[in-house]
Coordinates of C-alpha atoms in Angstrom, one line a residue:
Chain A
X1 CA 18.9 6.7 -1.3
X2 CA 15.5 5.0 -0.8
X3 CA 12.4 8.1 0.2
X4 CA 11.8 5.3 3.2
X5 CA 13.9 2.7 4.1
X6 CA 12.5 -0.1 6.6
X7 CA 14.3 -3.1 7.8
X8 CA 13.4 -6.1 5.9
X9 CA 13.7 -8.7 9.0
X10 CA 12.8 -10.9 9.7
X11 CA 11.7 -10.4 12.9
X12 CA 10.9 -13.3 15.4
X13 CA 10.0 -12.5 18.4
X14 CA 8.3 -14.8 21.4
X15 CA 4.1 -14.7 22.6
X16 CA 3.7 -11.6 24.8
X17 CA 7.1 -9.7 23.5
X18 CA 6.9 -6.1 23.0
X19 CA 7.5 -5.6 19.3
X20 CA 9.1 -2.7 17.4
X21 CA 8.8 -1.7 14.3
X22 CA 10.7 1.4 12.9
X23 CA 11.2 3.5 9.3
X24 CA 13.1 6.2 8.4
X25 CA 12.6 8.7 5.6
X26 CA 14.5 11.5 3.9
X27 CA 11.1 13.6 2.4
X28 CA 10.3 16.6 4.6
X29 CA 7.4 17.2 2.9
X30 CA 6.2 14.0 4.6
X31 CA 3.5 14.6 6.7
X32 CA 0.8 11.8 7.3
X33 CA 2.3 8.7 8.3
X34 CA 0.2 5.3 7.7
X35 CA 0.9 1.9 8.5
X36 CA -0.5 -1.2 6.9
X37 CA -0.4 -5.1 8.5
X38 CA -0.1 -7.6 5.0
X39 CA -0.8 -11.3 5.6
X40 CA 0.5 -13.6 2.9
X41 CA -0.5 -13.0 -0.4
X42 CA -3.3 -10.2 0.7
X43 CA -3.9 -6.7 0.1
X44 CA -2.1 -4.4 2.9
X45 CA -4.7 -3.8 5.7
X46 CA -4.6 -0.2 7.5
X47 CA -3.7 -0.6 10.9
X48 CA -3.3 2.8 12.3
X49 CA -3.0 6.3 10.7
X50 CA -1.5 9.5 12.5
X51 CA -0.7 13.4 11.2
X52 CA 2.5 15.2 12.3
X53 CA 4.9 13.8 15.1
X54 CA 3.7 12.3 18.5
X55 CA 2.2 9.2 19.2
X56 CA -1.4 7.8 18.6
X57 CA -2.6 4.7 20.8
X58 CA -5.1 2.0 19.3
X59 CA -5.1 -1.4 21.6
X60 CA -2.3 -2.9 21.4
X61 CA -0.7 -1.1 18.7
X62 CA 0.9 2.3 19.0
X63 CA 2.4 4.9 16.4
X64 CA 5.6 7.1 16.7
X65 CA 6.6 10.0 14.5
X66 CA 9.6 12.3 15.3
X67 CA 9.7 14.4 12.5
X68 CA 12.9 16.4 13.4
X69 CA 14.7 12.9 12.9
X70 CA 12.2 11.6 10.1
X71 CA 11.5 8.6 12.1
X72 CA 8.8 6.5 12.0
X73 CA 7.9 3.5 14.7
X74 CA 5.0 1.0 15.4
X75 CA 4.7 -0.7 19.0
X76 CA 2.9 -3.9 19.3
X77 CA 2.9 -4.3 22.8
X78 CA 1.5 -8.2 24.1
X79 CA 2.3 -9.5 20.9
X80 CA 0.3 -13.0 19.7
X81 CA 1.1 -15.3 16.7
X82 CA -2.1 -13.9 14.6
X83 CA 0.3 -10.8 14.3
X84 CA 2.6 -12.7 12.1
X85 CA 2.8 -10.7 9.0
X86 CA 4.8 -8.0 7.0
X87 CA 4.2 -4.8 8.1
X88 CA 4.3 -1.6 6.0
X89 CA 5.0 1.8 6.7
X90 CA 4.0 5.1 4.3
X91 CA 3.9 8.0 4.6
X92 CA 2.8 10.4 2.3
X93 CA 2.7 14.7 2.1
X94 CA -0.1 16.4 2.6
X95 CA -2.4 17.0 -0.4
X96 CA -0.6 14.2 -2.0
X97 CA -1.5 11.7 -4.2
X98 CA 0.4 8.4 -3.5
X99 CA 1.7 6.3 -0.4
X100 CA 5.3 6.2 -0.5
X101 CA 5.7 2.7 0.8
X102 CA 8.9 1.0 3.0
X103 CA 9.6 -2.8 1.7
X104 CA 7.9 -4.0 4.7
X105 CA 9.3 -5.9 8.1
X106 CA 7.8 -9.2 7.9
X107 CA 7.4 -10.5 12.2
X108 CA 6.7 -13.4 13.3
X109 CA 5.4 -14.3 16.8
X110 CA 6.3 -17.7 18.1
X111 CA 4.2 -20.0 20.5
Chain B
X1 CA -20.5 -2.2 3.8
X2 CA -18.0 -3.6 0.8
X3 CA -14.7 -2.9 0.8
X4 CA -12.7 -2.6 -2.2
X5 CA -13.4 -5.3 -4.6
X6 CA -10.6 -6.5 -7.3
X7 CA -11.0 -8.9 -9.8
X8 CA -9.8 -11.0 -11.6
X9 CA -8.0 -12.3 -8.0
X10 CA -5.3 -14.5 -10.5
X11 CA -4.4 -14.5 -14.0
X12 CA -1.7 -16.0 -16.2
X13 CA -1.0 -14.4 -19.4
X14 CA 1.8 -14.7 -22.3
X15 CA 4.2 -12.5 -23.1
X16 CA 3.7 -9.8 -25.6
X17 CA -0.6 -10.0 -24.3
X18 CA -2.6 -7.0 -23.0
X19 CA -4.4 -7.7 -19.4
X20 CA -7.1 -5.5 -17.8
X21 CA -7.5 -5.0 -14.5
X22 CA -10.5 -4.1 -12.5
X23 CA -11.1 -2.6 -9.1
X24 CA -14.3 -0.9 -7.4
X25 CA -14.2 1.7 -4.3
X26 CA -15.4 1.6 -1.5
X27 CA -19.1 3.4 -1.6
X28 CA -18.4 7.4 -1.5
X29 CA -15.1 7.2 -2.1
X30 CA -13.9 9.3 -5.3
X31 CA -10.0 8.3 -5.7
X32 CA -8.4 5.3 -6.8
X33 CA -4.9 4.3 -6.7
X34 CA -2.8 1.7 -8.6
X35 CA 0.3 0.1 -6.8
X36 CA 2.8 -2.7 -8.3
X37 CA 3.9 -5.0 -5.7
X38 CA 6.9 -7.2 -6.7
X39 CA 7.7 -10.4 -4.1
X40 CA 9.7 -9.1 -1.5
X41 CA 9.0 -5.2 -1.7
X42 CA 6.7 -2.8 -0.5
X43 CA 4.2 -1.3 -3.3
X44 CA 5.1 1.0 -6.0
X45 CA 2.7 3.4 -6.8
X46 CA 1.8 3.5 -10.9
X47 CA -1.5 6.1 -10.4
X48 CA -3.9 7.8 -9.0
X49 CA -7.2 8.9 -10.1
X50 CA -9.8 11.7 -8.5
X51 CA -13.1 12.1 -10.0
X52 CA -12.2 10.7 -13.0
X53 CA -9.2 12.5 -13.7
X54 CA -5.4 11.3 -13.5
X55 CA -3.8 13.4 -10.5
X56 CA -0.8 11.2 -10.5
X57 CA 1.9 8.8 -12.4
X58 CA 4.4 6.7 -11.0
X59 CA 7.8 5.5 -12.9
X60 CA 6.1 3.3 -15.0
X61 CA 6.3 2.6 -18.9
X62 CA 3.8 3.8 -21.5
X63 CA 2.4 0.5 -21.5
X64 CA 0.6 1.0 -18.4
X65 CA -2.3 3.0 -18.6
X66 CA -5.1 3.5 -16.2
X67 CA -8.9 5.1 -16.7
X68 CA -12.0 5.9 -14.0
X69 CA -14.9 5.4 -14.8
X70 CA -18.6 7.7 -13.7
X71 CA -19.6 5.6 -11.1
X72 CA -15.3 5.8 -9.6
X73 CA -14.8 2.1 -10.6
X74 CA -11.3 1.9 -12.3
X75 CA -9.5 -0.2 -14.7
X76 CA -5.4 -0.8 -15.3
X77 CA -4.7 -1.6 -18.6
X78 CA -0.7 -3.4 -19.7
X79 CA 0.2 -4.0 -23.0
X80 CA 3.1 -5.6 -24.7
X81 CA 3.7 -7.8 -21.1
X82 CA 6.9 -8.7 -20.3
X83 CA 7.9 -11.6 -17.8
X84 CA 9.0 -8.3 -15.5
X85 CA 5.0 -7.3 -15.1
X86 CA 4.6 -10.1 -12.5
X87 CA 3.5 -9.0 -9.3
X88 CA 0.5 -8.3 -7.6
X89 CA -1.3 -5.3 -8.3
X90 CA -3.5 -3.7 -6.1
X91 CA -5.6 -1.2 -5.8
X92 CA -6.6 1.8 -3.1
X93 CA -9.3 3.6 -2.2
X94 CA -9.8 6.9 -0.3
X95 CA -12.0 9.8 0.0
X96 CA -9.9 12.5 -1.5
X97 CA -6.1 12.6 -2.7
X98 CA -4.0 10.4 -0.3
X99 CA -3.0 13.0 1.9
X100 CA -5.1 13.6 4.6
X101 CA -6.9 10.5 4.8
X102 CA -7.1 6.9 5.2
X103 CA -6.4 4.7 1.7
X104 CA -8.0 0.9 1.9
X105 CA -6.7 -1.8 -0.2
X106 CA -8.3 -4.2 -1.6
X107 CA -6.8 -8.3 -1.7
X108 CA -5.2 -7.6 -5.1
X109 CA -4.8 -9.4 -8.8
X110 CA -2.0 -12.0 -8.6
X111 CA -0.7 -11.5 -12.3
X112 CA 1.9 -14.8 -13.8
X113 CA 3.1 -13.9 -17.6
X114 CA 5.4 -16.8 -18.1

């Protein structure tokens, strides 16, 4: 079994749809939780970044962790076609010294 | 300010050749990390680095090695490439260790060895 398993998509969804995102990981030691956006043939781009469970907010995007079910989600609420991409999650214990990364949902957001 | 710069962005190399790879943090940052990204997946990690020091190894053959420099620029070194070594390799940047802060990437080195 995978540390973080993500479901590849892909993911199409219309202009304006609610999007969700979700990982799920078997690491209790787990215990900051990043997600990254990657365009095509780019580097991953941090979108958001939380500690623990409970939700952050940033615009549009929002971040999920329940920790007593070691799952991980990413809203994307008023979704528009520039966020077409792959996105990542990884998590990664504290003190630690790599990201742990999911293979990545790639969405895309039709006209 | 600059964020993490990579270069080369693309290289082709032969099998059996030795490639270098180069990567510099972004300003005050001490740590750098090395990922593998094959088509299709997410990144595998392959190291980490703190103040010049290894504080990490992924699953990755011998033939991977890795070195910071004093000014926390960092280099990946592969020997002996085989056709497998494709992928884009990228490299992070963070204060610290990963845990308990943000780790930027940079666009990455699109490596072909045909």
């Amino acid at each position: 079994q995978k540390e973080v398993e993500q479901d590849p998509g892909p993911l199409s969804v219309p202009e304006g749809a609610i999007v969700s995102l979700n990982c799920t990981y078997s690491n209790s030691a787990f215990q900051y939780f990043m997600w990254y956006r990657q365009y095509s043939r780019k580097g991953p781009e941090l979108l958001m970044y939380t500690y623990s469970s409970g939700n952050k907010e940033d615009g549009r995007f929002t971040a999920q962790v329940d920790k007593s079910s070691k799952y991980i989600s990413l809203f994307i609420r008023d979704s528009q076609p520039s966020d077409s991409a792959t996105y990542l999650c990884a998590p990664v214990t504290g003190g630690g010294n790599k990201l742990t990364f999911g293979t990545g949902t790639q969405l895309k957001v039709e006209l | 300010d600059a964020g993490v710069t990579q270069s080369p962005t693309h290289l082709i190399k032969t099998r059996g050749q030795q490639v270098t790879l180069r990567c510099s943090p972004i300003s005050g940052h001490k740590s750098v990390s090395w990922y593998q990204q094959v088509l299709g997946q997410g990144p595998q990690f392959i190291f980490q680095y703190y103040e010049k020091e290894e504080r990490g190894r992924g699953n990755f053959p011998d033939r991977f090695s890795a070195r910071q420099f004093p000014n926390y620029s960092s280099e990946l070194n592969v020997n002996a490439l085989l056709l497998g070594d494709s992928a884009l390799y990228l490299c992070a940047s963070s204060l610290r260790t990963v845990g308990g802060t943000e780790a930027f990437f940079g666009q990455g080195t699109r490596l072909t060895v045909v």
